[in-house]
Amino acid sequence: MATAEPIIMPGYQGEAIHGPYDDPDGDSDTDSGVPDYTGASVEQVFELFSATAPKGWRVELIEGEICVTPPANGEHEEIVSEINRQVTKRGPDESLRNYTGIGLTVPGASETGHVVPDLVVAPKGSFDDQEEWHEPSGVVLVAEVTSASTADRDRDKKIHGYARAGIPVYLLIDREEGEVTVYSAPSGDDYAQGPKCKLGLTVQLPAPLGFELDTAEF
């Protein structure tokens, strides 16, 4: 079965666009009741897509692009679960908690970014509010596990938002390349450190986590 591809709208500048599930037969919008988004800002269109996306789909605003991604497969979730387990078991700070499905607001190149990392590690109570999107000031680690449809963004554009936000560690599990990259020491819109190793080895996570992550368990 073919994997559903994400929907990406790069550099939206207010032209008329419609939702990914509208007018499947290609008929005119005249009688369909489809909203006309002409003149809307990228943030407004992002909010509309966020409100109407099917359950389990992820809607993000990354470096000015609206990205709508289908749910991940089981292998992806197994890796996220294993990272979660090791952080809980080996992390030295008992005040830290692991979060999935948390939306973060990060600085974008020209627009505010809204991202949903696969895993967020932050102090307990960091997201104890009613907001959908949260400031990342207390976050100590974000992790992304690539899929074929998201790998390019995880390797490139998401790095910039996480670095600008000052998140100390960005852990990238690249399934397609069979690699792990541990980004640390954020500086400007990039990380000063980014050592890579092959999946299956043990990698050191920098402070404030400061333990060895065993990727052979993935």
mmCIF file of C-alpha atoms in Angstrom:
data_model
loop_
_atom_site.group_PDB
_atom_site.id
_atom_site.type_symbol
_atom_site.label_atom_id
_atom_site.label_comp_id
_atom_site.label_asym_id
_atom_site.label_seq_id
_atom_site.Cartn_x
_atom_site.Cartn_y
_atom_site.Cartn_z
ATOM 1 C CA MET A 1 0.000 0.000 0.000
ATOM 2 C CA ALA A 2 1.369 3.402 -0.960
ATOM 3 C CA THR A 3 2.264 5.796 1.836
ATOM 4 C CA ALA A 4 0.284 9.023 1.923
ATOM 5 C CA GLU A 5 2.457 11.998 1.133
ATOM 6 C CA PRO A 6 2.353 15.201 3.172
ATOM 7 C CA ILE A 7 0.732 18.308 1.758
ATOM 8 C CA ILE A 8 3.142 21.248 1.526
ATOM 9 C CA MET A 9 2.289 24.799 0.572
ATOM 10 C CA PRO A 10 5.613 26.644 0.293
ATOM 11 C CA GLY A 11 5.745 30.392 0.583
ATOM 12 C CA TYR A 12 1.996 30.971 0.697
ATOM 13 C CA GLN A 13 1.419 34.647 -0.174
ATOM 14 C CA GLY A 14 -2.366 34.944 -0.094
ATOM 15 C CA GLU A 15 -3.367 33.230 -3.332
ATOM 16 C CA ALA A 16 -6.611 31.260 -3.352
ATOM 17 C CA ILE A 17 -6.124 27.707 -2.075
ATOM 18 C CA HIS A 18 -8.482 25.092 -0.734
ATOM 19 C CA GLY A 19 -8.305 22.240 1.758
ATOM 20 C CA PRO A 20 -6.775 18.887 0.837
ATOM 21 C CA TYR A 21 -10.123 17.104 0.880
ATOM 22 C CA ASP A 22 -12.226 19.639 -1.043
ATOM 23 C CA ASP A 23 -13.658 19.129 -4.530
ATOM 24 C CA PRO A 24 -12.227 15.617 -5.108
ATOM 25 C CA ASP A 25 -13.832 15.403 -8.558
ATOM 26 C CA GLY A 26 -12.176 18.582 -9.779
ATOM 27 C CA ASP A 27 -15.493 20.362 -10.273
ATOM 28 C CA SER A 28 -15.856 24.105 -10.049
ATOM 29 C CA ASP A 29 -15.967 25.594 -6.560
ATOM 30 C CA THR A 30 -18.951 27.716 -7.526
ATOM 31 C CA ASP A 31 -21.509 25.303 -6.084
ATOM 32 C CA SER A 32 -19.334 23.398 -3.668
ATOM 33 C CA GLY A 33 -19.377 25.821 -0.755
ATOM 34 C CA VAL A 34 -15.569 25.711 -0.521
ATOM 35 C CA PRO A 35 -14.175 28.790 1.294
ATOM 36 C CA ASP A 36 -12.152 31.237 -0.766
ATOM 37 C CA TYR A 37 -8.854 31.985 1.005
ATOM 38 C CA THR A 38 -7.818 34.836 -1.284
ATOM 39 C CA GLY A 39 -5.959 37.481 0.708
ATOM 40 C CA ALA A 40 -5.627 35.344 3.833
ATOM 41 C CA SER A 41 -2.296 35.325 5.637
ATOM 42 C CA VAL A 42 -0.280 32.138 5.956
ATOM 43 C CA GLU A 43 -1.100 32.119 9.675
ATOM 44 C CA GLN A 44 -4.836 32.309 8.965
ATOM 45 C CA VAL A 45 -4.656 29.473 6.437
ATOM 46 C CA PHE A 46 -2.556 27.448 8.889
ATOM 47 C CA GLU A 47 -5.242 27.864 11.558
ATOM 48 C CA LEU A 48 -7.947 26.765 9.117
ATOM 49 C CA PHE A 49 -6.022 23.633 8.160
ATOM 50 C CA SER A 50 -5.297 22.894 11.834
ATOM 51 C CA ALA A 51 -8.986 23.092 12.646
ATOM 52 C CA THR A 52 -10.124 20.819 9.797
ATOM 53 C CA ALA A 53 -7.358 18.189 9.562
ATOM 54 C CA PRO A 54 -8.464 14.608 10.301
ATOM 55 C CA LYS A 55 -7.670 13.202 13.729
ATOM 56 C CA GLY A 56 -4.076 12.011 13.949
ATOM 57 C CA TRP A 57 -2.795 14.197 11.119
ATOM 58 C CA ARG A 58 -0.100 16.718 12.009
ATOM 59 C CA VAL A 59 -0.327 20.305 10.769
ATOM 60 C CA GLU A 60 2.832 22.404 11.116
ATOM 61 C CA LEU A 61 4.104 25.779 9.901
ATOM 62 C CA ILE A 62 7.794 25.302 9.118
ATOM 63 C CA GLU A 63 9.858 28.151 7.658
ATOM 64 C CA GLY A 64 6.792 29.643 5.958
ATOM 65 C CA GLU A 65 5.446 26.307 4.649
ATOM 66 C CA ILE A 66 2.220 24.704 5.813
ATOM 67 C CA CYS A 67 2.862 20.968 6.110
ATOM 68 C CA VAL A 68 0.048 18.459 6.694
ATOM 69 C CA THR A 69 1.381 14.978 7.475
ATOM 70 C CA PRO A 70 -0.553 11.706 7.891
ATOM 71 C CA PRO A 71 -0.137 9.509 10.982
ATOM 72 C CA ALA A 72 3.179 7.689 11.322
ATOM 73 C CA ASN A 73 3.604 3.926 10.986
ATOM 74 C CA GLY A 74 4.216 1.434 13.776
ATOM 75 C CA GLU A 75 8.014 1.285 13.423
ATOM 76 C CA HIS A 76 8.192 5.057 13.847
ATOM 77 C CA GLU A 77 6.124 4.899 17.033
ATOM 78 C CA GLU A 78 8.178 2.015 18.440
ATOM 79 C CA ILE A 79 11.336 4.136 18.158
ATOM 80 C CA VAL A 80 9.657 7.124 19.817
ATOM 81 C CA SER A 81 8.463 4.840 22.609
ATOM 82 C CA GLU A 82 11.982 3.456 23.142
ATOM 83 C CA ILE A 83 13.526 6.937 23.340
ATOM 84 C CA ASN A 84 10.822 7.797 25.859
ATOM 85 C CA ARG A 85 11.655 4.730 27.955
ATOM 86 C CA GLN A 86 15.401 5.375 28.007
ATOM 87 C CA VAL A 87 15.012 9.055 28.889
ATOM 88 C CA THR A 88 12.711 8.098 31.762
ATOM 89 C CA LYS A 89 14.972 5.295 33.006
ATOM 90 C CA ARG A 90 18.411 6.876 32.528
ATOM 91 C CA GLY A 91 17.818 10.615 32.730
ATOM 92 C CA PRO A 92 19.415 12.121 35.862
ATOM 93 C CA ASP A 93 16.784 14.799 36.504
ATOM 94 C CA GLU A 94 13.572 13.444 38.028
ATOM 95 C CA SER A 95 11.801 16.756 37.438
ATOM 96 C CA LEU A 96 11.841 16.181 33.669
ATOM 97 C CA ARG A 97 8.906 14.682 31.799
ATOM 98 C CA ASN A 98 8.449 13.320 28.274
ATOM 99 C CA TYR A 99 5.674 14.698 26.067
ATOM 100 C CA THR A 100 4.255 13.615 22.705
ATOM 101 C CA GLY A 101 1.806 15.620 20.631
ATOM 102 C CA ILE A 102 2.936 18.934 22.144
ATOM 103 C CA GLY A 103 2.848 21.961 19.824
ATOM 104 C CA LEU A 104 5.760 24.391 20.096
ATOM 105 C CA THR A 105 6.007 27.924 18.761
ATOM 106 C CA VAL A 106 9.495 28.522 17.386
ATOM 107 C CA PRO A 107 11.028 31.494 15.543
ATOM 108 C CA GLY A 108 10.757 31.188 11.756
ATOM 109 C CA ALA A 109 12.878 32.760 9.045
ATOM 110 C CA SER A 110 10.105 35.219 8.185
ATOM 111 C CA GLU A 111 7.037 33.817 9.954
ATOM 112 C CA THR A 112 6.391 32.334 13.371
ATOM 113 C CA GLY A 113 6.793 28.573 13.223
ATOM 114 C CA HIS A 114 4.462 26.004 14.755
ATOM 115 C CA VAL A 115 5.927 22.501 15.094
ATOM 116 C CA VAL A 116 4.936 19.231 16.773
ATOM 117 C CA PRO A 117 8.087 17.226 17.583
ATOM 118 C CA ASP A 118 7.855 13.469 17.956
ATOM 119 C CA LEU A 119 9.104 13.828 21.538
ATOM 120 C CA VAL A 120 9.657 16.799 23.853
ATOM 121 C CA VAL A 121 11.556 16.615 27.154
ATOM 122 C CA ALA A 122 10.842 19.469 29.565
ATOM 123 C CA PRO A 123 10.314 20.112 33.279
ATOM 124 C CA LYS A 124 7.049 18.926 34.781
ATOM 125 C CA GLY A 125 4.359 21.577 34.418
ATOM 126 C CA SER A 126 5.890 23.248 31.369
ATOM 127 C CA PHE A 127 2.667 22.815 29.383
ATOM 128 C CA ASP A 128 0.107 23.038 32.178
ATOM 129 C CA ASP A 129 -2.266 25.419 30.413
ATOM 130 C CA GLN A 130 -5.070 25.454 27.879
ATOM 131 C CA GLU A 131 -2.959 26.641 24.942
ATOM 132 C CA GLU A 132 -2.435 24.604 21.773
ATOM 133 C CA TRP A 133 0.980 26.132 21.004
ATOM 134 C CA HIS A 134 3.591 26.630 23.709
ATOM 135 C CA GLU A 135 6.737 28.672 24.181
ATOM 136 C CA PRO A 136 9.784 26.351 24.198
ATOM 137 C CA SER A 137 11.801 28.202 26.837
ATOM 138 C CA GLY A 138 11.933 25.248 29.276
ATOM 139 C CA VAL A 139 12.446 22.494 26.703
ATOM 140 C CA VAL A 140 15.740 20.596 27.100
ATOM 141 C CA LEU A 141 15.403 18.152 24.170
ATOM 142 C CA VAL A 142 13.302 17.606 21.079
ATOM 143 C CA ALA A 143 13.452 14.400 19.058
ATOM 144 C CA GLU A 144 12.349 13.648 15.520
ATOM 145 C CA VAL A 145 12.152 10.224 13.890
ATOM 146 C CA THR A 146 12.151 10.548 10.110
ATOM 147 C CA SER A 147 9.687 9.107 7.647
ATOM 148 C CA ALA A 148 10.191 9.137 3.899
ATOM 149 C CA SER A 149 7.757 12.046 3.586
ATOM 150 C CA THR A 150 9.206 14.162 6.430
ATOM 151 C CA ALA A 151 12.944 13.430 6.342
ATOM 152 C CA ASP A 152 14.001 16.511 4.361
ATOM 153 C CA ARG A 153 12.268 18.868 6.782
ATOM 154 C CA ASP A 154 13.595 17.034 9.843
ATOM 155 C CA ARG A 155 17.170 17.204 8.484
ATOM 156 C CA ASP A 156 17.075 20.842 7.411
ATOM 157 C CA LYS A 157 14.280 23.286 8.130
ATOM 158 C CA LYS A 158 13.318 22.105 11.600
ATOM 159 C CA ILE A 159 16.902 22.507 12.764
ATOM 160 C CA HIS A 160 16.675 26.261 12.265
ATOM 161 C CA GLY A 161 13.556 26.742 14.367
ATOM 162 C CA TYR A 162 14.854 24.568 17.198
ATOM 163 C CA ALA A 163 18.221 26.339 17.211
ATOM 164 C CA ARG A 164 16.656 29.834 17.138
ATOM 165 C CA ALA A 165 14.467 28.796 20.078
ATOM 166 C CA GLY A 166 17.603 27.878 22.043
ATOM 167 C CA ILE A 167 16.571 24.253 22.610
ATOM 168 C CA PRO A 168 19.778 22.641 23.982
ATOM 169 C CA VAL A 169 19.529 19.247 22.243
ATOM 170 C CA TYR A 170 17.878 18.121 19.004
ATOM 171 C CA LEU A 171 17.982 14.345 18.565
ATOM 172 C CA LEU A 172 17.418 13.223 14.969
ATOM 173 C CA ILE A 173 16.789 9.547 14.265
ATOM 174 C CA ASP A 174 17.132 9.192 10.499
ATOM 175 C CA ARG A 175 15.596 5.865 9.491
ATOM 176 C CA GLU A 176 16.202 6.378 5.785
ATOM 177 C CA GLU A 177 19.945 7.026 6.216
ATOM 178 C CA GLY A 178 20.370 4.631 9.161
ATOM 179 C CA GLU A 179 21.947 7.416 11.226
ATOM 180 C CA VAL A 180 21.565 9.244 14.516
ATOM 181 C CA THR A 181 22.549 12.912 14.829
ATOM 182 C CA VAL A 182 22.785 14.679 18.173
ATOM 183 C CA TYR A 183 22.634 18.442 17.637
ATOM 184 C CA SER A 184 23.692 20.633 20.557
ATOM 185 C CA ALA A 185 25.068 24.098 21.406
ATOM 186 C CA PRO A 186 22.456 26.195 19.520
ATOM 187 C CA SER A 187 23.903 29.303 17.895
ATOM 188 C CA GLY A 188 21.798 31.593 15.712
ATOM 189 C CA ASP A 189 19.768 29.488 13.310
ATOM 190 C CA ASP A 190 21.940 26.361 13.586
ATOM 191 C CA TYR A 191 23.697 24.106 16.074
ATOM 192 C CA ALA A 192 27.456 24.278 16.622
ATOM 193 C CA GLN A 193 27.696 20.551 17.329
ATOM 194 C CA GLY A 194 26.110 17.762 15.292
ATOM 195 C CA PRO A 195 27.980 14.451 15.501
ATOM 196 C CA LYS A 196 26.517 11.532 13.550
ATOM 197 C CA CYS A 197 26.740 7.804 14.101
ATOM 198 C CA LYS A 198 25.165 4.688 12.652
ATOM 199 C CA LEU A 199 21.952 3.368 14.095
ATOM 200 C CA GLY A 200 22.696 0.471 16.427
ATOM 201 C CA LEU A 201 25.461 2.231 18.357
ATOM 202 C CA THR A 202 25.397 4.030 21.682
ATOM 203 C CA VAL A 203 25.401 7.824 21.530
ATOM 204 C CA GLN A 204 26.059 10.349 24.266
ATOM 205 C CA LEU A 205 23.316 12.870 24.944
ATOM 206 C CA PRO A 206 24.772 16.169 26.191
ATOM 207 C CA ALA A 207 23.752 17.960 29.384
ATOM 208 C CA PRO A 208 21.240 18.467 30.832
ATOM 209 C CA LEU A 209 20.387 14.832 30.044
ATOM 210 C CA GLY A 210 23.943 13.515 30.087
ATOM 211 C CA PHE A 211 23.490 9.787 29.489
ATOM 212 C CA GLU A 212 24.181 7.253 26.753
ATOM 213 C CA LEU A 213 21.282 6.433 24.448
ATOM 214 C CA ASP A 214 21.425 2.852 23.132
ATOM 215 C CA THR A 215 20.088 2.914 19.581
ATOM 216 C CA ALA A 216 20.502 -0.852 19.243
ATOM 217 C CA GLU A 217 17.135 -1.014 21.026
ATOM 218 C CA PHE A 218 15.390 0.722 18.108
#
